[in-house]
Amino acid sequence: MAPDDAAEARQTMPLLLCLSGGGFRGYYSALVLAAVEEAVGAPCNRIFDLIAGTSIGGILALGLAHGVPARTLADMIREHGPAIFPRYPLPGLRRAFGPPYRGGRVGDAVKRILPAQANLSLSAAPTPVMVVSVSPATARLVVLSSWDGGATALMSTADAAMATSAAPTYFPSHRASLGSGGTSMDLVDGGIAANAPDALAIREATFSLGLPEERLAILSVGTCAPAQGGVGTLTPAAFGLVGTLRHLGGRGLVDLMMAVQEAHGLTEARARLGGDRYLRLDRAPSGAQAKLLQLDNASEQARRTLEDLARQTQAGLRDHHSHGVWRRMVARAQFVRR
């Protein structure tokens, strides 16, 4: 696509990709995106004008913005997920003495997924990308973006990936460096403020990138989150010995916050764009499946469950071919293949 054609497409049919958080459940998101890339015949970074993500969705967004195929990202999550989320005996007791997982494991995985890009600044991404984080010191949401003029554009891709995925009570906060000036800040997972970045992406696309909101369209991809975020155990009866161990450190409360924020963000985005400009790909797990799909469960059984759910979503993609968002994606893919 010629530069003039690309600019015209951005203004006449701008497309956003929004990826929710969900820990290892992001494996589902990557598998679905691989099916989408195959179906439309073009990589995500050639189809979308902005790629936004939170937590594992943020890591996927960074990879996709650099042109990494979604299939490669899925393979990497499958390979490195068990190392990021190792299984421990008495996990509730371990959590009582601090986050049970090491943030360095995420950093190692990011460097394997993006060996050539991990140390590059966000501004080096060929496609505009934003990931969501939170500053505990200021109690403010922080959007880490790649575009010129953004205060975080000089942050490294690896720092941004670790900052957006440092879920409280699961991982320690991440101290991220803001470029070469020596300034840094502690950041945690943006899921506690915007687990679905959709509404934020609309704001940034409009005010920072100058895309017309009345023409925006979004493909939003979920992570098979259990109904009500899978936090039904937060009841008085849950706080016996086992329940107390499970919720030590506030894990259940963090899960609840993420679920509520995601529901709010999705509702707002749908309301602002309307049905034909907003398409959400997700799959609700059964009750038995939901018990497996905690965000830190990277077991073989959880992996197979996510693969089954992704296959079901892939089989249903044909049902969306008449949707306005899908038609835009196909049209954009035809543009880039010229």
PDB file of C-alpha atoms in Angstrom, residues 8-303:
ATOM      1  CA  GLU A   8      -6.480   7.613   3.436  1.00  0.00           C
ATOM      2  CA  ALA A   9      -7.389   4.184   4.821  1.00  0.00           C
ATOM      3  CA  ARG A  10      -6.537   5.315   8.358  1.00  0.00           C
ATOM      4  CA  GLN A  11      -8.917   8.250   8.068  1.00  0.00           C
ATOM      5  CA  THR A  12     -11.771   6.572   6.188  1.00  0.00           C
ATOM      6  CA  MET A  13     -11.837   3.154   7.889  1.00  0.00           C
ATOM      7  CA  PRO A  14      -9.532   3.234  10.935  1.00  0.00           C
ATOM      8  CA  LEU A  15      -9.177  -0.118  12.692  1.00  0.00           C
ATOM      9  CA  LEU A  16      -8.111  -0.827  16.270  1.00  0.00           C
ATOM     10  CA  LEU A  17      -7.130  -4.149  17.834  1.00  0.00           C
ATOM     11  CA  CYS A  18      -7.748  -4.445  21.591  1.00  0.00           C
ATOM     12  CA  LEU A  19      -6.469  -7.373  23.652  1.00  0.00           C
ATOM     13  CA  SER A  20      -7.639  -8.147  27.184  1.00  0.00           C
ATOM     14  CA  GLY A  21      -5.494  -9.388  30.044  1.00  0.00           C
ATOM     15  CA  GLY A  22      -5.768 -12.838  31.565  1.00  0.00           C
ATOM     16  CA  GLY A  23      -2.384 -14.398  32.312  1.00  0.00           C
ATOM     17  CA  PHE A  24      -1.817 -17.757  30.644  1.00  0.00           C
ATOM     18  CA  ARG A  25      -5.300 -17.496  29.121  1.00  0.00           C
ATOM     19  CA  GLY A  26      -3.685 -15.149  26.613  1.00  0.00           C
ATOM     20  CA  TYR A  27      -2.678 -18.367  24.846  1.00  0.00           C
ATOM     21  CA  TYR A  28      -6.291 -18.491  23.632  1.00  0.00           C
ATOM     22  CA  SER A  29      -6.027 -14.901  22.336  1.00  0.00           C
ATOM     23  CA  ALA A  30      -2.871 -15.692  20.381  1.00  0.00           C
ATOM     24  CA  LEU A  31      -4.432 -18.795  18.813  1.00  0.00           C
ATOM     25  CA  VAL A  32      -7.519 -16.827  17.763  1.00  0.00           C
ATOM     26  CA  LEU A  33      -5.372 -14.042  16.301  1.00  0.00           C
ATOM     27  CA  ALA A  34      -3.384 -16.615  14.340  1.00  0.00           C
ATOM     28  CA  ALA A  35      -6.658 -17.842  12.839  1.00  0.00           C
ATOM     29  CA  VAL A  36      -7.668 -14.254  12.050  1.00  0.00           C
ATOM     30  CA  GLU A  37      -4.359 -13.530  10.289  1.00  0.00           C
ATOM     31  CA  GLU A  38      -4.745 -16.693   8.235  1.00  0.00           C
ATOM     32  CA  ALA A  39      -8.372 -15.950   7.354  1.00  0.00           C
ATOM     33  CA  VAL A  40      -7.825 -12.370   6.169  1.00  0.00           C
ATOM     34  CA  GLY A  41      -4.430 -13.049   4.615  1.00  0.00           C
ATOM     35  CA  ALA A  42      -2.364 -10.334   6.307  1.00  0.00           C
ATOM     36  CA  PRO A  43      -0.503  -9.800   9.609  1.00  0.00           C
ATOM     37  CA  CYS A  44      -2.136  -7.747  12.334  1.00  0.00           C
ATOM     38  CA  ASN A  45       0.376  -4.906  12.122  1.00  0.00           C
ATOM     39  CA  ARG A  46      -0.599  -4.343   8.473  1.00  0.00           C
ATOM     40  CA  ILE A  47      -4.338  -4.379   9.170  1.00  0.00           C
ATOM     41  CA  PHE A  48      -4.719  -2.274  12.309  1.00  0.00           C
ATOM     42  CA  ASP A  49      -3.870   1.387  12.895  1.00  0.00           C
ATOM     43  CA  LEU A  50      -3.435   0.924  16.657  1.00  0.00           C
ATOM     44  CA  ILE A  51      -2.828  -2.227  18.683  1.00  0.00           C
ATOM     45  CA  ALA A  52      -3.682  -1.951  22.389  1.00  0.00           C
ATOM     46  CA  GLY A  53      -3.315  -4.471  25.180  1.00  0.00           C
ATOM     47  CA  THR A  54      -3.278  -5.031  28.911  1.00  0.00           C
ATOM     48  CA  SER A  55      -1.149  -7.598  30.774  1.00  0.00           C
ATOM     49  CA  ILE A  56      -0.669 -10.657  28.527  1.00  0.00           C
ATOM     50  CA  GLY A  57      -2.696  -8.709  25.959  1.00  0.00           C
ATOM     51  CA  GLY A  58      -0.048  -5.999  26.210  1.00  0.00           C
ATOM     52  CA  ILE A  59       2.749  -8.485  25.567  1.00  0.00           C
ATOM     53  CA  LEU A  60       0.858  -9.781  22.537  1.00  0.00           C
ATOM     54  CA  ALA A  61       0.241  -6.214  21.353  1.00  0.00           C
ATOM     55  CA  LEU A  62       3.951  -5.398  21.500  1.00  0.00           C
ATOM     56  CA  GLY A  63       4.830  -8.505  19.519  1.00  0.00           C
ATOM     57  CA  LEU A  64       2.148  -7.958  16.893  1.00  0.00           C
ATOM     58  CA  ALA A  65       3.093  -4.287  16.466  1.00  0.00           C
ATOM     59  CA  HIS A  66       6.620  -5.422  15.587  1.00  0.00           C
ATOM     60  CA  GLY A  67       5.270  -7.821  12.983  1.00  0.00           C
ATOM     61  CA  VAL A  68       5.719 -11.050  14.938  1.00  0.00           C
ATOM     62  CA  PRO A  69       3.166 -13.570  13.588  1.00  0.00           C
ATOM     63  CA  ALA A  70       0.408 -14.448  16.040  1.00  0.00           C
ATOM     64  CA  ARG A  71       1.198 -18.138  15.534  1.00  0.00           C
ATOM     65  CA  THR A  72       4.754 -17.519  16.766  1.00  0.00           C
ATOM     66  CA  LEU A  73       3.429 -15.687  19.824  1.00  0.00           C
ATOM     67  CA  ALA A  74       1.089 -18.588  20.590  1.00  0.00           C
ATOM     68  CA  ASP A  75       3.972 -21.040  20.356  1.00  0.00           C
ATOM     69  CA  MET A  76       6.045 -18.883  22.704  1.00  0.00           C
ATOM     70  CA  ILE A  77       3.285 -18.646  25.308  1.00  0.00           C
ATOM     71  CA  ARG A  78       2.821 -22.393  25.150  1.00  0.00           C
ATOM     72  CA  GLU A  79       6.564 -22.950  25.572  1.00  0.00           C
ATOM     73  CA  HIS A  80       7.303 -20.390  28.277  1.00  0.00           C
ATOM     74  CA  GLY A  81       4.008 -20.297  30.206  1.00  0.00           C
ATOM     75  CA  PRO A  82       4.946 -23.139  32.580  1.00  0.00           C
ATOM     76  CA  ALA A  83       8.246 -21.402  33.389  1.00  0.00           C
ATOM     77  CA  ILE A  84       6.514 -18.084  34.117  1.00  0.00           C
ATOM     78  CA  PHE A  85       3.813 -19.744  36.240  1.00  0.00           C
ATOM     79  CA  PRO A  86       5.422 -22.807  37.885  1.00  0.00           C
ATOM     80  CA  ARG A  87       3.164 -24.878  40.106  1.00  0.00           C
ATOM     81  CA  TYR A  88       3.924 -24.782  43.846  1.00  0.00           C
ATOM     82  CA  PRO A  89       2.576 -26.821  46.751  1.00  0.00           C
ATOM     83  CA  LEU A  90       0.452 -24.710  49.131  1.00  0.00           C
ATOM     84  CA  PRO A  91       0.349 -21.688  46.765  1.00  0.00           C
ATOM     85  CA  GLY A  92      -1.809 -19.678  49.183  1.00  0.00           C
ATOM     86  CA  LEU A  93       0.806 -20.008  51.915  1.00  0.00           C
ATOM     87  CA  ARG A  94       3.568 -18.993  49.500  1.00  0.00           C
ATOM     88  CA  ARG A  95       1.542 -15.926  48.475  1.00  0.00           C
ATOM     89  CA  ALA A  96       1.201 -14.902  52.122  1.00  0.00           C
ATOM     90  CA  PHE A  97       4.927 -14.118  52.183  1.00  0.00           C
ATOM     91  CA  GLY A  98       4.973 -12.147  48.933  1.00  0.00           C
ATOM     92  CA  PRO A  99       4.247 -12.543  45.204  1.00  0.00           C
ATOM     93  CA  PRO A 100       4.665 -16.223  44.277  1.00  0.00           C
ATOM     94  CA  TYR A 101       6.208 -15.628  40.833  1.00  0.00           C
ATOM     95  CA  ARG A 102       9.370 -13.843  39.777  1.00  0.00           C
ATOM     96  CA  GLY A 103       9.004 -10.887  37.419  1.00  0.00           C
ATOM     97  CA  GLY A 104      12.315 -11.860  35.860  1.00  0.00           C
ATOM     98  CA  ARG A 105      10.620 -14.884  34.321  1.00  0.00           C
ATOM     99  CA  VAL A 106       8.396 -12.567  32.284  1.00  0.00           C
ATOM    100  CA  GLY A 107      11.417 -10.526  31.216  1.00  0.00           C
ATOM    101  CA  ASP A 108      13.244 -13.654  30.086  1.00  0.00           C
ATOM    102  CA  ALA A 109      10.208 -14.783  28.093  1.00  0.00           C
ATOM    103  CA  VAL A 110       9.803 -11.372  26.432  1.00  0.00           C
ATOM    104  CA  LYS A 111      13.430 -11.414  25.329  1.00  0.00           C
ATOM    105  CA  ARG A 112      12.919 -14.828  23.758  1.00  0.00           C
ATOM    106  CA  ILE A 113       9.714 -13.769  22.027  1.00  0.00           C
ATOM    107  CA  LEU A 114      11.194 -10.478  20.764  1.00  0.00           C
ATOM    108  CA  PRO A 115      14.952 -11.079  20.627  1.00  0.00           C
ATOM    109  CA  ALA A 116      15.560  -8.250  18.167  1.00  0.00           C
ATOM    110  CA  GLN A 117      13.057  -5.787  19.635  1.00  0.00           C
ATOM    111  CA  ALA A 118      13.130  -6.224  23.437  1.00  0.00           C
ATOM    112  CA  ASN A 119      15.749  -3.518  23.935  1.00  0.00           C
ATOM    113  CA  LEU A 120      14.293  -1.138  21.348  1.00  0.00           C
ATOM    114  CA  SER A 121      12.192   1.799  22.498  1.00  0.00           C
ATOM    115  CA  LEU A 122       8.432   1.719  22.086  1.00  0.00           C
ATOM    116  CA  SER A 123       8.775   4.406  19.427  1.00  0.00           C
ATOM    117  CA  ALA A 124      10.581   1.872  17.206  1.00  0.00           C
ATOM    118  CA  ALA A 125       7.402  -0.170  16.704  1.00  0.00           C
ATOM    119  CA  PRO A 126       6.316   0.023  13.032  1.00  0.00           C
ATOM    120  CA  THR A 127       2.640   0.146  14.065  1.00  0.00           C
ATOM    121  CA  PRO A 128       1.323   2.410  16.849  1.00  0.00           C
ATOM    122  CA  VAL A 129       1.015   0.382  20.038  1.00  0.00           C
ATOM    123  CA  MET A 130      -0.112   1.100  23.590  1.00  0.00           C
ATOM    124  CA  VAL A 131      -0.115  -1.013  26.721  1.00  0.00           C
ATOM    125  CA  VAL A 132      -1.784  -0.232  30.020  1.00  0.00           C
ATOM    126  CA  SER A 133      -0.129  -0.068  33.430  1.00  0.00           C
ATOM    127  CA  VAL A 134      -0.741   1.542  36.823  1.00  0.00           C
ATOM    128  CA  SER A 135       1.511   3.616  39.073  1.00  0.00           C
ATOM    129  CA  PRO A 136       0.991   2.538  42.714  1.00  0.00           C
ATOM    130  CA  ALA A 137       2.766   5.684  43.916  1.00  0.00           C
ATOM    131  CA  THR A 138       0.306   8.065  42.253  1.00  0.00           C
ATOM    132  CA  ALA A 139      -2.722   5.740  42.020  1.00  0.00           C
ATOM    133  CA  ARG A 140      -2.955   6.677  38.354  1.00  0.00           C
ATOM    134  CA  LEU A 141      -3.404   4.677  35.185  1.00  0.00           C
ATOM    135  CA  VAL A 142      -0.368   4.966  32.892  1.00  0.00           C
ATOM    136  CA  VAL A 143      -0.628   4.435  29.135  1.00  0.00           C
ATOM    137  CA  LEU A 144       2.713   3.337  27.700  1.00  0.00           C
ATOM    138  CA  SER A 145       2.573   4.391  24.050  1.00  0.00           C
ATOM    139  CA  SER A 146       4.845   4.389  21.028  1.00  0.00           C
ATOM    140  CA  TRP A 147       3.895   7.586  19.256  1.00  0.00           C
ATOM    141  CA  ASP A 148       5.906  10.751  19.068  1.00  0.00           C
ATOM    142  CA  GLY A 149       5.450  13.110  21.960  1.00  0.00           C
ATOM    143  CA  GLY A 150       4.407  10.398  24.386  1.00  0.00           C
ATOM    144  CA  ALA A 151       6.256  10.586  27.691  1.00  0.00           C
ATOM    145  CA  THR A 152       6.866   6.846  27.614  1.00  0.00           C
ATOM    146  CA  ALA A 153       7.874   6.466  23.950  1.00  0.00           C
ATOM    147  CA  LEU A 154      11.539   6.007  24.938  1.00  0.00           C
ATOM    148  CA  MET A 155      10.786   3.123  27.321  1.00  0.00           C
ATOM    149  CA  SER A 156      12.147  -0.210  26.122  1.00  0.00           C
ATOM    150  CA  THR A 157       9.748  -2.813  24.774  1.00  0.00           C
ATOM    151  CA  ALA A 158      10.895  -5.247  27.474  1.00  0.00           C
ATOM    152  CA  ASP A 159      10.219  -2.706  30.242  1.00  0.00           C
ATOM    153  CA  ALA A 160       6.747  -2.003  28.865  1.00  0.00           C
ATOM    154  CA  ALA A 161       5.942  -5.717  28.651  1.00  0.00           C
ATOM    155  CA  MET A 162       7.006  -6.329  32.248  1.00  0.00           C
ATOM    156  CA  ALA A 163       5.183  -3.231  33.517  1.00  0.00           C
ATOM    157  CA  THR A 164       1.834  -4.103  31.953  1.00  0.00           C
ATOM    158  CA  SER A 165       1.960  -7.698  33.231  1.00  0.00           C
ATOM    159  CA  ALA A 166       3.139  -7.221  36.844  1.00  0.00           C
ATOM    160  CA  ALA A 167      -0.156  -8.333  38.406  1.00  0.00           C
ATOM    161  CA  PRO A 168      -0.336  -7.462  42.131  1.00  0.00           C
ATOM    162  CA  THR A 169      -0.160 -10.537  44.424  1.00  0.00           C
ATOM    163  CA  TYR A 170       1.125 -12.602  41.471  1.00  0.00           C
ATOM    164  CA  PHE A 171       4.289 -10.667  40.495  1.00  0.00           C
ATOM    165  CA  PRO A 172       6.316  -7.909  42.147  1.00  0.00           C
ATOM    166  CA  SER A 173       5.967  -4.398  40.727  1.00  0.00           C
ATOM    167  CA  HIS A 174       8.344  -3.540  37.909  1.00  0.00           C
ATOM    168  CA  ARG A 175      10.691  -0.554  37.981  1.00  0.00           C
ATOM    169  CA  ALA A 176      10.654   0.748  34.417  1.00  0.00           C
ATOM    170  CA  SER A 177      13.230   3.119  32.967  1.00  0.00           C
ATOM    171  CA  LEU A 178      11.967   6.085  30.961  1.00  0.00           C
ATOM    172  CA  GLY A 179      14.638   6.244  28.282  1.00  0.00           C
ATOM    173  CA  SER A 180      18.250   7.215  28.871  1.00  0.00           C
ATOM    174  CA  GLY A 181      17.689  10.107  31.277  1.00  0.00           C
ATOM    175  CA  GLY A 182      17.827   7.986  34.406  1.00  0.00           C
ATOM    176  CA  THR A 183      14.171   8.553  35.313  1.00  0.00           C
ATOM    177  CA  SER A 184      12.218   5.481  36.359  1.00  0.00           C
ATOM    178  CA  MET A 185       8.911   4.531  37.944  1.00  0.00           C
ATOM    179  CA  ASP A 186       7.383   1.514  39.661  1.00  0.00           C
ATOM    180  CA  LEU A 187       4.487   0.081  37.673  1.00  0.00           C
ATOM    181  CA  VAL A 188       2.010  -2.772  38.082  1.00  0.00           C
ATOM    182  CA  ASP A 189      -0.432  -4.620  35.851  1.00  0.00           C
ATOM    183  CA  GLY A 190      -2.927  -2.337  34.128  1.00  0.00           C
ATOM    184  CA  GLY A 191      -5.626  -4.950  34.593  1.00  0.00           C
ATOM    185  CA  ILE A 192      -6.613  -3.463  37.933  1.00  0.00           C
ATOM    186  CA  ALA A 193      -7.678  -0.305  36.064  1.00  0.00           C
ATOM    187  CA  ALA A 194      -8.460  -1.424  32.491  1.00  0.00           C
ATOM    188  CA  ASN A 195      -8.214  -5.170  31.926  1.00  0.00           C
ATOM    189  CA  ALA A 196      -9.944  -4.548  28.602  1.00  0.00           C
ATOM    190  CA  PRO A 197      -8.186  -1.528  27.028  1.00  0.00           C
ATOM    191  CA  ASP A 198     -10.952  -0.892  24.487  1.00  0.00           C
ATOM    192  CA  ALA A 199     -12.349   2.378  25.858  1.00  0.00           C
ATOM    193  CA  LEU A 200      -8.843   3.723  26.479  1.00  0.00           C
ATOM    194  CA  ALA A 201      -7.851   2.820  22.934  1.00  0.00           C
ATOM    195  CA  ILE A 202     -10.765   4.855  21.572  1.00  0.00           C
ATOM    196  CA  ARG A 203      -9.599   7.848  23.592  1.00  0.00           C
ATOM    197  CA  GLU A 204      -5.965   7.542  22.521  1.00  0.00           C
ATOM    198  CA  ALA A 205      -6.835   6.910  18.871  1.00  0.00           C
ATOM    199  CA  THR A 206      -8.982  10.024  18.829  1.00  0.00           C
ATOM    200  CA  PHE A 207      -6.968  12.493  20.887  1.00  0.00           C
ATOM    201  CA  SER A 208      -3.395  11.295  20.314  1.00  0.00           C
ATOM    202  CA  LEU A 209      -3.495   9.841  16.801  1.00  0.00           C
ATOM    203  CA  GLY A 210      -6.180  12.087  15.334  1.00  0.00           C
ATOM    204  CA  LEU A 211      -8.409   9.273  14.091  1.00  0.00           C
ATOM    205  CA  PRO A 212     -12.114  10.184  13.770  1.00  0.00           C
ATOM    206  CA  GLU A 213     -14.164   8.432  16.463  1.00  0.00           C
ATOM    207  CA  GLU A 214     -17.270   8.395  14.284  1.00  0.00           C
ATOM    208  CA  ARG A 215     -15.410   6.088  11.876  1.00  0.00           C
ATOM    209  CA  LEU A 216     -13.432   3.946  14.325  1.00  0.00           C
ATOM    210  CA  ALA A 217     -13.934   0.185  14.398  1.00  0.00           C
ATOM    211  CA  ILE A 218     -12.533  -2.299  16.920  1.00  0.00           C
ATOM    212  CA  LEU A 219     -11.705  -5.979  16.907  1.00  0.00           C
ATOM    213  CA  SER A 220     -11.565  -6.968  20.577  1.00  0.00           C
ATOM    214  CA  VAL A 221     -10.192 -10.342  21.696  1.00  0.00           C
ATOM    215  CA  GLY A 222     -10.788 -11.828  25.140  1.00  0.00           C
ATOM    216  CA  THR A 223      -9.137 -14.574  27.181  1.00  0.00           C
ATOM    217  CA  CYS A 224     -11.991 -16.952  28.073  1.00  0.00           C
ATOM    218  CA  ALA A 225     -12.396 -15.356  31.491  1.00  0.00           C
ATOM    219  CA  PRO A 226     -14.788 -17.316  33.736  1.00  0.00           C
ATOM    220  CA  ALA A 227     -18.201 -15.756  34.346  1.00  0.00           C
ATOM    221  CA  GLN A 228     -18.007 -12.876  36.843  1.00  0.00           C
ATOM    222  CA  GLY A 229     -14.254 -13.125  36.469  1.00  0.00           C
ATOM    223  CA  GLY A 230     -14.192 -16.477  38.243  1.00  0.00           C
ATOM    224  CA  VAL A 231     -14.288 -14.809  41.645  1.00  0.00           C
ATOM    225  CA  GLY A 232     -17.413 -16.411  43.072  1.00  0.00           C
ATOM    226  CA  THR A 233     -15.348 -17.735  45.986  1.00  0.00           C
ATOM    227  CA  LEU A 234     -15.270 -14.255  47.512  1.00  0.00           C
ATOM    228  CA  THR A 235     -18.113 -15.064  49.906  1.00  0.00           C
ATOM    229  CA  PRO A 236     -18.146 -15.339  53.697  1.00  0.00           C
ATOM    230  CA  ALA A 237     -18.178 -19.128  53.420  1.00  0.00           C
ATOM    231  CA  ALA A 238     -14.948 -19.021  51.434  1.00  0.00           C
ATOM    232  CA  PHE A 239     -12.853 -17.829  54.342  1.00  0.00           C
ATOM    233  CA  GLY A 240     -12.204 -21.056  56.177  1.00  0.00           C
ATOM    234  CA  LEU A 241      -8.615 -22.263  56.380  1.00  0.00           C
ATOM    235  CA  VAL A 242      -8.321 -23.043  52.666  1.00  0.00           C
ATOM    236  CA  GLY A 243     -10.195 -19.918  51.643  1.00  0.00           C
ATOM    237  CA  THR A 244      -8.041 -17.740  53.861  1.00  0.00           C
ATOM    238  CA  LEU A 245      -4.858 -19.171  52.366  1.00  0.00           C
ATOM    239  CA  ARG A 246      -6.180 -18.638  48.872  1.00  0.00           C
ATOM    240  CA  HIS A 247      -7.070 -15.016  49.433  1.00  0.00           C
ATOM    241  CA  LEU A 248      -4.043 -14.020  51.488  1.00  0.00           C
ATOM    242  CA  GLY A 249      -2.419 -11.063  49.760  1.00  0.00           C
ATOM    243  CA  GLY A 250      -5.728 -10.048  48.174  1.00  0.00           C
ATOM    244  CA  ARG A 251      -5.585 -12.318  45.144  1.00  0.00           C
ATOM    245  CA  GLY A 252      -9.356 -12.778  45.057  1.00  0.00           C
ATOM    246  CA  LEU A 253      -9.907  -9.030  45.343  1.00  0.00           C
ATOM    247  CA  VAL A 254      -7.447  -8.360  42.508  1.00  0.00           C
ATOM    248  CA  ASP A 255      -9.252 -10.888  40.312  1.00  0.00           C
ATOM    249  CA  LEU A 256     -12.569  -9.198  41.135  1.00  0.00           C
ATOM    250  CA  MET A 257     -11.200  -5.734  40.299  1.00  0.00           C
ATOM    251  CA  MET A 258      -9.923  -6.978  36.942  1.00  0.00           C
ATOM    252  CA  ALA A 259     -13.267  -8.588  36.119  1.00  0.00           C
ATOM    253  CA  VAL A 260     -15.259  -5.463  36.986  1.00  0.00           C
ATOM    254  CA  GLN A 261     -12.913  -3.170  35.061  1.00  0.00           C
ATOM    255  CA  GLU A 262     -13.056  -5.434  32.010  1.00  0.00           C
ATOM    256  CA  ALA A 263     -16.851  -5.520  32.002  1.00  0.00           C
ATOM    257  CA  HIS A 264     -16.995  -1.731  32.320  1.00  0.00           C
ATOM    258  CA  GLY A 265     -14.486  -1.135  29.507  1.00  0.00           C
ATOM    259  CA  LEU A 266     -16.270  -3.487  27.116  1.00  0.00           C
ATOM    260  CA  THR A 267     -19.672  -1.957  27.842  1.00  0.00           C
ATOM    261  CA  GLU A 268     -18.396   1.578  27.268  1.00  0.00           C
ATOM    262  CA  ALA A 269     -16.653   0.685  24.005  1.00  0.00           C
ATOM    263  CA  ARG A 270     -19.736  -1.068  22.620  1.00  0.00           C
ATOM    264  CA  ALA A 271     -21.936   1.874  23.580  1.00  0.00           C
ATOM    265  CA  ARG A 272     -19.630   4.384  21.887  1.00  0.00           C
ATOM    266  CA  LEU A 273     -19.086   2.527  18.617  1.00  0.00           C
ATOM    267  CA  GLY A 274     -22.279   0.541  18.102  1.00  0.00           C
ATOM    268  CA  GLY A 275     -22.784  -3.020  16.949  1.00  0.00           C
ATOM    269  CA  ASP A 276     -21.416  -2.885  13.400  1.00  0.00           C
ATOM    270  CA  ARG A 277     -18.164  -1.154  14.408  1.00  0.00           C
ATOM    271  CA  TYR A 278     -17.348  -3.349  17.391  1.00  0.00           C
ATOM    272  CA  LEU A 279     -16.605  -7.074  17.227  1.00  0.00           C
ATOM    273  CA  ARG A 280     -15.611  -9.096  20.286  1.00  0.00           C
ATOM    274  CA  LEU A 281     -14.085 -12.560  19.889  1.00  0.00           C
ATOM    275  CA  ASP A 282     -14.217 -14.540  23.124  1.00  0.00           C
ATOM    276  CA  ARG A 283     -15.513 -17.827  24.475  1.00  0.00           C
ATOM    277  CA  ALA A 284     -17.265 -18.421  27.784  1.00  0.00           C
ATOM    278  CA  PRO A 285     -15.886 -21.550  29.473  1.00  0.00           C
ATOM    279  CA  SER A 286     -18.123 -24.136  31.074  1.00  0.00           C
ATOM    280  CA  GLY A 287     -18.160 -24.432  34.848  1.00  0.00           C
ATOM    281  CA  ALA A 288     -15.696 -27.318  34.757  1.00  0.00           C
ATOM    282  CA  GLN A 289     -13.413 -25.464  32.344  1.00  0.00           C
ATOM    283  CA  ALA A 290     -13.550 -22.280  34.415  1.00  0.00           C
ATOM    284  CA  LYS A 291     -12.046 -24.100  37.397  1.00  0.00           C
ATOM    285  CA  LEU A 292      -8.949 -24.752  35.281  1.00  0.00           C
ATOM    286  CA  LEU A 293      -8.623 -21.332  33.714  1.00  0.00           C
ATOM    287  CA  GLN A 294      -7.131 -19.272  36.520  1.00  0.00           C
ATOM    288  CA  LEU A 295      -4.741 -16.733  35.073  1.00  0.00           C
ATOM    289  CA  ASP A 296      -1.686 -18.462  36.589  1.00  0.00           C
ATOM    290  CA  ASN A 297      -2.576 -22.032  35.588  1.00  0.00           C
ATOM    291  CA  ALA A 298      -0.235 -23.031  32.747  1.00  0.00           C
ATOM    292  CA  SER A 299      -0.750 -26.766  33.178  1.00  0.00           C
ATOM    293  CA  GLU A 300      -1.137 -29.125  30.231  1.00  0.00           C
ATOM    294  CA  GLN A 301      -4.815 -29.552  31.062  1.00  0.00           C
ATOM    295  CA  ALA A 302      -5.366 -25.777  31.012  1.00  0.00           C
ATOM    296  CA  ARG A 303      -3.470 -25.523  27.717  1.00  0.00           C
TER     297      ARG A 303
END
